[in-house]
PDB file of C-alpha atoms in Angstrom:
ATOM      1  CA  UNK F 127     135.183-157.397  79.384  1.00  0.00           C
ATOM      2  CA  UNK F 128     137.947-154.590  79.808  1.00  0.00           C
ATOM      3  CA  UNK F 129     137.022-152.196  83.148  1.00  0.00           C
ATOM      4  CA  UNK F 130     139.387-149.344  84.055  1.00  0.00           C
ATOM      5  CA  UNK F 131     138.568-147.815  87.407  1.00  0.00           C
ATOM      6  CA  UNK F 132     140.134-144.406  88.713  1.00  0.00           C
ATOM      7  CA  UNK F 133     141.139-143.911  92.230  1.00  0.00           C
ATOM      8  CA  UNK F 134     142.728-141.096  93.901  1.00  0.00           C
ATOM      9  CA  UNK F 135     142.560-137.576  96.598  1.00  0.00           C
ATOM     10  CA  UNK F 136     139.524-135.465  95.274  1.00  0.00           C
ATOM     11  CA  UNK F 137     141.157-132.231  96.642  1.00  0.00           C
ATOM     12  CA  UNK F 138     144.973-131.553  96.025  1.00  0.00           C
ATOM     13  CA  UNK F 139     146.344-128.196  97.482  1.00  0.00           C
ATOM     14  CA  UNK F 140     148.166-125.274  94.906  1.00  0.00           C
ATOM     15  CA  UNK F 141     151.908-126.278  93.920  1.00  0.00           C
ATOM     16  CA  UNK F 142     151.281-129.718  95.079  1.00  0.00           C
ATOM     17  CA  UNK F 143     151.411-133.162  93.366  1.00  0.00           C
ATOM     18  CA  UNK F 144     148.638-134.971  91.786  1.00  0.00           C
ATOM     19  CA  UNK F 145     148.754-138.587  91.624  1.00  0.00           C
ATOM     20  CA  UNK F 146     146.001-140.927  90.188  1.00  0.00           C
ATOM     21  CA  UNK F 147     145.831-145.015  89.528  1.00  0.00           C
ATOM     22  CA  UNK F 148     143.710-146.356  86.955  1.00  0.00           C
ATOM     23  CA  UNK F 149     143.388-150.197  87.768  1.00  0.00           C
ATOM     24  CA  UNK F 150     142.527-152.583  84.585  1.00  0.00           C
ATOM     25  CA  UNK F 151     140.394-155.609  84.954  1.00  0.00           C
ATOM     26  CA  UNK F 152     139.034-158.508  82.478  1.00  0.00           C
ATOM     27  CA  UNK F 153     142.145-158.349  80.834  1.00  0.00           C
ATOM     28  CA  UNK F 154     145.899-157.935  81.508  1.00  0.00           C
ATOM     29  CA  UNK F 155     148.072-154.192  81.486  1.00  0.00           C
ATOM     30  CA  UNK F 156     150.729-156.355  79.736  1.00  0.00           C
ATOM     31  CA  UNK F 157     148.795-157.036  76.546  1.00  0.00           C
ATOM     32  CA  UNK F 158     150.767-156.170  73.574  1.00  0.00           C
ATOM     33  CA  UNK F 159     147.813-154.528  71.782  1.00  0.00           C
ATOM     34  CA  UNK F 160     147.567-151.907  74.192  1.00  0.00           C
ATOM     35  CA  UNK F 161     148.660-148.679  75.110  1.00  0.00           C
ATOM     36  CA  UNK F 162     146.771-147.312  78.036  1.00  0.00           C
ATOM     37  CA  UNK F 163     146.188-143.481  78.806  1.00  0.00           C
ATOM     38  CA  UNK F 164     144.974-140.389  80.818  1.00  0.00           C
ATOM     39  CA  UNK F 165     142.729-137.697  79.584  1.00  0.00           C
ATOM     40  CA  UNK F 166     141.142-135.002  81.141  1.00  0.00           C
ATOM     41  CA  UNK F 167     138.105-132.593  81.283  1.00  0.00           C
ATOM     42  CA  UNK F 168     138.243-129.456  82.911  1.00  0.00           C
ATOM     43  CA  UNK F 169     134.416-128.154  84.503  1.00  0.00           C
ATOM     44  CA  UNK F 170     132.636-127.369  81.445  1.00  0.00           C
ATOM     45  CA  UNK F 171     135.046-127.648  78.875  1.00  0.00           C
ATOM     46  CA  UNK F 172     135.775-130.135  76.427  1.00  0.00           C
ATOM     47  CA  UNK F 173     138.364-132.928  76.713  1.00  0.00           C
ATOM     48  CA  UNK F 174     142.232-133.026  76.796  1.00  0.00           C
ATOM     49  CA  UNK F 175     144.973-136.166  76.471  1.00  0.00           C
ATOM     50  CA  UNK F 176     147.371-135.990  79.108  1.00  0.00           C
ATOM     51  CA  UNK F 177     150.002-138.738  77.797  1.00  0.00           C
ATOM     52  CA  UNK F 178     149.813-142.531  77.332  1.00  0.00           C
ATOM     53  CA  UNK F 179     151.936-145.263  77.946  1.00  0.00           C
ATOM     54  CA  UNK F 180     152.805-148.986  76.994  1.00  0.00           C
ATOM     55  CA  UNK F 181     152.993-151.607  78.774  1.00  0.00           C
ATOM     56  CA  UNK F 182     157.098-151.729  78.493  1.00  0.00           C
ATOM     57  CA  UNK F 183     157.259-148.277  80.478  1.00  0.00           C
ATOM     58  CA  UNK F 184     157.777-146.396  76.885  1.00  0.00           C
ATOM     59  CA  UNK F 185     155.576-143.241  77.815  1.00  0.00           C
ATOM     60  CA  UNK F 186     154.477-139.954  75.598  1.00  0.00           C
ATOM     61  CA  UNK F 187     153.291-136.731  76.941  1.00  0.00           C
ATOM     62  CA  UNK F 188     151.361-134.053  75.823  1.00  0.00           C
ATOM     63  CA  UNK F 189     153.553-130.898  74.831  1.00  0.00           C
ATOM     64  CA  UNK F 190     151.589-128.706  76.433  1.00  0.00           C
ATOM     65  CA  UNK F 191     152.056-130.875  80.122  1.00  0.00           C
ATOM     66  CA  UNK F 192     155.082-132.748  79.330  1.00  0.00           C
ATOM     67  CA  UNK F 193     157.354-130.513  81.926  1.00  0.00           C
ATOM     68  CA  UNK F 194     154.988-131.581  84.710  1.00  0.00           C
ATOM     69  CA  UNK F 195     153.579-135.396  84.308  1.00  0.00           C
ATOM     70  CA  UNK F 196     155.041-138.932  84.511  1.00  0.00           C
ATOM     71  CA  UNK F 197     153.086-141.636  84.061  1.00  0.00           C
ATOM     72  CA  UNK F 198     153.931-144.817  85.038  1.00  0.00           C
ATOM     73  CA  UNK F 199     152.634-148.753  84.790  1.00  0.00           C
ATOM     74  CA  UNK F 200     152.777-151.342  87.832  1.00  0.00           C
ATOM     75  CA  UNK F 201     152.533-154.610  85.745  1.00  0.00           C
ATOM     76  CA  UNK F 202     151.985-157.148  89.064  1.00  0.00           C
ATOM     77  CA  UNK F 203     149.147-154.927  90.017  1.00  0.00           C
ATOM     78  CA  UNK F 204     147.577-154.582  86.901  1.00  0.00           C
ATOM     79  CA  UNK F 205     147.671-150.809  87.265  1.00  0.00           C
ATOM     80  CA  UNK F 206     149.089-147.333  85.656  1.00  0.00           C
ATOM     81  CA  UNK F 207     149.462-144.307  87.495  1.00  0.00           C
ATOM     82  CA  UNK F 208     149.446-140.616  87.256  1.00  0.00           C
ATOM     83  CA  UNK F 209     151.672-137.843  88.584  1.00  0.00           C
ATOM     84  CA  UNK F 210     151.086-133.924  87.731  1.00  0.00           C
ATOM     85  CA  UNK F 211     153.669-131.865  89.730  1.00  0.00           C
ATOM     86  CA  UNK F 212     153.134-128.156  90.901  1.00  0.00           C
ATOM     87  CA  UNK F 213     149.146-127.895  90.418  1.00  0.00           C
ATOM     88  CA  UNK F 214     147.266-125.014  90.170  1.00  0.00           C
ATOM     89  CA  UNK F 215     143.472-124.574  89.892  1.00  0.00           C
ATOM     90  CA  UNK F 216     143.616-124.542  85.852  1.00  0.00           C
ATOM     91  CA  UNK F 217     144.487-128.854  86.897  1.00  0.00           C
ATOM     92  CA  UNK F 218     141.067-128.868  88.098  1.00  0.00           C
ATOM     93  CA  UNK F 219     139.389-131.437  86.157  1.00  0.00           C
ATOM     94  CA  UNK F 220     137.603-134.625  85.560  1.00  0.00           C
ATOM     95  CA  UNK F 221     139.969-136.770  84.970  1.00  0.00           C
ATOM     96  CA  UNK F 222     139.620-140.538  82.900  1.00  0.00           C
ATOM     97  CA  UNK F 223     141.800-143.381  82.242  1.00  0.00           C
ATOM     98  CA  UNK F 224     141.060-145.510  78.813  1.00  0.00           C
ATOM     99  CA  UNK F 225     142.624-148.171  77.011  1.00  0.00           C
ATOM    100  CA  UNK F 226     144.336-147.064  73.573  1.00  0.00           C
ATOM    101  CA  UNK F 227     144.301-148.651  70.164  1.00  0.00           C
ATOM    102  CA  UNK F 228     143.603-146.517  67.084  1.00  0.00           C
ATOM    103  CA  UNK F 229     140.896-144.960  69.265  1.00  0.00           C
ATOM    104  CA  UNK F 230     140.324-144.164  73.274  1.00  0.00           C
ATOM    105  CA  UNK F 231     138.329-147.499  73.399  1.00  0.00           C
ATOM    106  CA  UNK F 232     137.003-148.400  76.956  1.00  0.00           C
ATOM    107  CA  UNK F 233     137.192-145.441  79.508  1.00  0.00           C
ATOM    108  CA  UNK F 234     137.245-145.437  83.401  1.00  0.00           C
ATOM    109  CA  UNK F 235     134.175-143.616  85.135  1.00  0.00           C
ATOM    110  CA  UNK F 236     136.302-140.482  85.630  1.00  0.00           C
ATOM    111  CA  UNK F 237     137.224-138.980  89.132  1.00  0.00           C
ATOM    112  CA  UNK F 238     137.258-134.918  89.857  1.00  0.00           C
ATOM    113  CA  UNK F 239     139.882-133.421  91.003  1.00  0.00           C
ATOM    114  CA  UNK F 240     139.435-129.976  92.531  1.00  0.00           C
ATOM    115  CA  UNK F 241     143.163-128.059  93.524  1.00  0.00           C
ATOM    116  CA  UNK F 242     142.451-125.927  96.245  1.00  0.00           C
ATOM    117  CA  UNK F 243     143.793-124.750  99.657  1.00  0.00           C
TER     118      UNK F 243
ATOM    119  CA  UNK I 177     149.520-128.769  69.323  1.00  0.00           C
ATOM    120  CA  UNK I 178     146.383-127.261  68.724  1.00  0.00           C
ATOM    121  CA  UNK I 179     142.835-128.501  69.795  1.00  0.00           C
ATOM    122  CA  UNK I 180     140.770-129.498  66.521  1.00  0.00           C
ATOM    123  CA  UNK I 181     138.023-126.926  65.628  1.00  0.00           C
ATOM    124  CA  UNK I 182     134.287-127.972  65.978  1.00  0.00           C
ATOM    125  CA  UNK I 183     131.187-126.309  65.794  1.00  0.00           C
ATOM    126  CA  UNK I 184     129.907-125.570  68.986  1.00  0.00           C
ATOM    127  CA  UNK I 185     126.474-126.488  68.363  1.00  0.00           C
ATOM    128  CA  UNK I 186     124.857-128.108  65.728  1.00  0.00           C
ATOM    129  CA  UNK I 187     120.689-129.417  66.302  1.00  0.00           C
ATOM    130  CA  UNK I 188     118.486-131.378  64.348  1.00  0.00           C
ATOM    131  CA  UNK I 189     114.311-132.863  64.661  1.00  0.00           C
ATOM    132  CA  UNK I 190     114.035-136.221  65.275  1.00  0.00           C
ATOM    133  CA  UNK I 191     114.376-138.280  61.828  1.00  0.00           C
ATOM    134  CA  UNK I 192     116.273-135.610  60.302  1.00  0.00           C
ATOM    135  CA  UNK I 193     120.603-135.911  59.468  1.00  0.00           C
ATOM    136  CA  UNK I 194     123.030-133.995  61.065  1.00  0.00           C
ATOM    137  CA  UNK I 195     126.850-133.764  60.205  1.00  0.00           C
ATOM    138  CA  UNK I 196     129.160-132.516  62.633  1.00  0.00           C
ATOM    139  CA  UNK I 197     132.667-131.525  61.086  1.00  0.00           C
ATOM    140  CA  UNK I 198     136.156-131.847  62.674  1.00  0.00           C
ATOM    141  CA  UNK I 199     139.291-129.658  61.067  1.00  0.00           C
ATOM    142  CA  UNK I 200     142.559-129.944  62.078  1.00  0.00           C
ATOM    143  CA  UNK I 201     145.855-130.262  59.858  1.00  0.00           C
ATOM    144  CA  UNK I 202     147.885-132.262  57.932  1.00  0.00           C
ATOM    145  CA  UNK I 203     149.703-132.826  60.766  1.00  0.00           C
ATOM    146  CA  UNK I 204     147.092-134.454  62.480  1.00  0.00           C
ATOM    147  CA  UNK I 205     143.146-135.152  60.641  1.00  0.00           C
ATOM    148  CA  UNK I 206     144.716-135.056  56.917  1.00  0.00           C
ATOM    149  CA  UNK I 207     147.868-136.937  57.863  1.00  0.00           C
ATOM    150  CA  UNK I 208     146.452-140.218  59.499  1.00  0.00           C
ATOM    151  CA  UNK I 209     143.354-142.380  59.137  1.00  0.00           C
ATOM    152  CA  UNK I 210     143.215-142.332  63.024  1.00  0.00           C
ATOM    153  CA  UNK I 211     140.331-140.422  63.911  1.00  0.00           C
ATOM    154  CA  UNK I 212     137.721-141.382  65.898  1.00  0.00           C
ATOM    155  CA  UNK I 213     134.479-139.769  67.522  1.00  0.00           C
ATOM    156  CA  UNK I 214     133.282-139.844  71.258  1.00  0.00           C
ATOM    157  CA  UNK I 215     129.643-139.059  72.557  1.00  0.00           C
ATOM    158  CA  UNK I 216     129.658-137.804  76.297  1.00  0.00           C
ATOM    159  CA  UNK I 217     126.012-138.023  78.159  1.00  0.00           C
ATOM    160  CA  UNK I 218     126.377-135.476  81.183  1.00  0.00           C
ATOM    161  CA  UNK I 219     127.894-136.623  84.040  1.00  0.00           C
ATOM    162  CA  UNK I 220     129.232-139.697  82.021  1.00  0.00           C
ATOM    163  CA  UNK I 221     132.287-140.883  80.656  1.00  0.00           C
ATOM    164  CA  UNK I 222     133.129-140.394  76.859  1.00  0.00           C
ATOM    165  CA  UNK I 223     131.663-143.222  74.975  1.00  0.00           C
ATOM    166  CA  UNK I 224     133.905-144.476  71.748  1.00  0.00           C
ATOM    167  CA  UNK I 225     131.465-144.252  68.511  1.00  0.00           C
ATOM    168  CA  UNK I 226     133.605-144.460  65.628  1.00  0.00           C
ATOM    169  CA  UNK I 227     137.098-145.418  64.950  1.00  0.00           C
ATOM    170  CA  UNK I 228     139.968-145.094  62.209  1.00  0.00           C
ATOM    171  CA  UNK I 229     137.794-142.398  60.534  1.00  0.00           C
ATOM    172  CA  UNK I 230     134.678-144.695  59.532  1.00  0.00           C
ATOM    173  CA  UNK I 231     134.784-147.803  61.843  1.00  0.00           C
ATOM    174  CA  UNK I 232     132.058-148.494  64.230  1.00  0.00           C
ATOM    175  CA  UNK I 233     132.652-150.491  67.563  1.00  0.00           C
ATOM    176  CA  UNK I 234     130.193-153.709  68.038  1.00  0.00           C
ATOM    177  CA  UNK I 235     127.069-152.128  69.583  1.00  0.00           C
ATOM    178  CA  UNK I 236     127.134-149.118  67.720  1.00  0.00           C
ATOM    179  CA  UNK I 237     123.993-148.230  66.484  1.00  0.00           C
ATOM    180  CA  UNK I 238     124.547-147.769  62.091  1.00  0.00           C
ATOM    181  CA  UNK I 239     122.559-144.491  62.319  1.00  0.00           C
ATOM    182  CA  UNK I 240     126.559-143.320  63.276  1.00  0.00           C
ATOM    183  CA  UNK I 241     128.871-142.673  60.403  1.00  0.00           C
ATOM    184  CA  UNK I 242     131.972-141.167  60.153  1.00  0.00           C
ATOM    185  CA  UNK I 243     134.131-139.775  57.217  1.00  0.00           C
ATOM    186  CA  UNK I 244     137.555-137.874  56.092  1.00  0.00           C
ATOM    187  CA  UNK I 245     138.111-135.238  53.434  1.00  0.00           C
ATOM    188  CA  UNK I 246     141.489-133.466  53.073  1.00  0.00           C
ATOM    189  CA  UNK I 247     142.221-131.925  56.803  1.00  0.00           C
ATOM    190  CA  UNK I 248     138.138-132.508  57.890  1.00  0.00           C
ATOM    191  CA  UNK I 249     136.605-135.194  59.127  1.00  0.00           C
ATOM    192  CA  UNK I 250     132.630-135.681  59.436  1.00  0.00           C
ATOM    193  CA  UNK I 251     130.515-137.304  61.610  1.00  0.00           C
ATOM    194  CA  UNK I 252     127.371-137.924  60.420  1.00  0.00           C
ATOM    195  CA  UNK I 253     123.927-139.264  62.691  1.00  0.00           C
ATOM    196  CA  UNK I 254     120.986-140.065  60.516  1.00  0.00           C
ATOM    197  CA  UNK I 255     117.616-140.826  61.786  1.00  0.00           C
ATOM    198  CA  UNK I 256     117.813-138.516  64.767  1.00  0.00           C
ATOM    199  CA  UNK I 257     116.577-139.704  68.199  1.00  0.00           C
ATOM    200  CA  UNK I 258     116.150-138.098  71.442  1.00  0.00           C
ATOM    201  CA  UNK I 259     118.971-139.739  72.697  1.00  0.00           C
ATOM    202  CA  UNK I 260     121.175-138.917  70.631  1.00  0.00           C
ATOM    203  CA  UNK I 261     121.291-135.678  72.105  1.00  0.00           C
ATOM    204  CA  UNK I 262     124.963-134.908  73.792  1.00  0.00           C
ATOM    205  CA  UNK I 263     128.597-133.873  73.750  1.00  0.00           C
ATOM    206  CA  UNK I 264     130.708-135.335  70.555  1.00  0.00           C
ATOM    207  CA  UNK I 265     134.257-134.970  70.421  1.00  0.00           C
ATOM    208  CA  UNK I 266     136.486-135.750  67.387  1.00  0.00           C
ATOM    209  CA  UNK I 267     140.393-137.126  68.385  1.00  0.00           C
ATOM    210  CA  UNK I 268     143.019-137.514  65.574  1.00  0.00           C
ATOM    211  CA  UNK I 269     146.126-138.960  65.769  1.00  0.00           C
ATOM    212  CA  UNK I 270     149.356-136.552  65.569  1.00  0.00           C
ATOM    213  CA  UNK I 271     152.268-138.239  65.267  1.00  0.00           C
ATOM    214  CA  UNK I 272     155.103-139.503  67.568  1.00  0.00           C
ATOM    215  CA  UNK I 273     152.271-141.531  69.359  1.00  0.00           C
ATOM    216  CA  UNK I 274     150.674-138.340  69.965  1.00  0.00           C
ATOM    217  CA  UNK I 275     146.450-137.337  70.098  1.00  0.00           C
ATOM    218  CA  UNK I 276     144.874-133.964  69.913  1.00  0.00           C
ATOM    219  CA  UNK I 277     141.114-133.739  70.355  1.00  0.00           C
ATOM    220  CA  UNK I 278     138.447-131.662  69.301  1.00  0.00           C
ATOM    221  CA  UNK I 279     136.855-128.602  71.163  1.00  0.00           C
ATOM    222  CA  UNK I 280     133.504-130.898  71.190  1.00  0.00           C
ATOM    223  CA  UNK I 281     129.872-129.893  69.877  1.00  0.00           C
ATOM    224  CA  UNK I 282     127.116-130.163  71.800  1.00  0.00           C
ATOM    225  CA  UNK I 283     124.093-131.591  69.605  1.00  0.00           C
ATOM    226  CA  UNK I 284     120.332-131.004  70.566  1.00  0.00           C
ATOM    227  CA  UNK I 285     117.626-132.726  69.420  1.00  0.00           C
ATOM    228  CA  UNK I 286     114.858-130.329  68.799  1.00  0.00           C
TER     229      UNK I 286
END
């Protein structure tokens, strides 16, 4: 059975970087019937996809963030990661790593993120 | 890319249907059969209910049902149960490996 697990700071300060890992379990990153992905939820609002990525490194962004993330994969630790440059407290958010198909199938537990000084 | 319009709110008694629609564009909903339907518990992660517009995922209670007309997709919950009350959130694919999600609607069970 598929298990994605966040892990990451819970507090990031104003025009810093915010970096997350998601690490995959019961099944291999490298699966060709993957992509894998990061979404997130802001306090009380609904939720938002932040970009995904393949296995191979090929990655796709979100217009709307595109300036500020990379996302990344680390294939020998079974793990993808996520960088969001120059935070400010809008980037305050739940934020979730899934497995994608034709749908967000298996999701991590989600981790907040507060960005504060 | 613009967020996919939901109701805010829809309710229903327990027993009784309730549809909750999803409208986006032909760019997204009306241009792929990639949409799929989430129900978030609070406090909990999203939880994957329906995919590729009518699929259900193995455990999926059939009381879930999902549908596509034009630019609108439908999710539909018959036989109403307590807890069935939550957050659902629609999610259509938008091309160049792109998603766009819905504004969610929170349903409560009367």
């Amino acid at each position: 059975q598929l298990q994605l697990q966040e892990s990451g700071p819970g507090l990031v300060k104003p025009s810093e970087t915010l970096s997350l890992t998601c690490t995959v379990s019961g099944g291999s990153i490298s699966s060709s019937y993957y992509y894998w992905g990061w979404i997130r939820q802001p306090p009380g609002k609904g939720l938002d996809w932040i970009g995904s990525i393949y296995y191979s490194g090929s990655t796709y962004y979100n217009p709307s963030l595109k300036s500020r993330v990379t996302i990344s994969v680390d294939t020998s630790n079974n793990q993808f990661s996520l960088k969001l440059i120059s935070v400010t407290a809008a980037d305050t958010a739940v934020y979730y790593c899934a497995n994608l198909n034709d749908a967000f199938d298996i999701w991590g537990q989600g981790t907040m993120v507060t960005v504060s000084s | 890319q613009s967020a996919l319009t939901q109701p805010a709110s829809v309710s229903g008694s327990p027993g009784q249907s309730i549809t909750i629609s999803c409208t986006g564009t032909s760019s997204d909903v009306g241009g792929y059969n990639y949409v799929s339907w989430y129900q978030q518990h609070p406090g909990k992660a999203p939880k994957l209910m329906i995919y590729d517009v009518s699929k259900r995922p193995s455990g999926v209670s059939n009381r879930f049902s999902g549908s596509k007309s034009g630019n609108t997709a439908s999710l539909t919950i018959s036989g109403l149960q307590a807890e069935d009350e939550a957050d659902f959130y629609c999610c259509s694919y938008a091309g160049s490996s792109t998603w766009v999600f819905g504004g969610g609607t929170k349903l409560t069970v009367l």
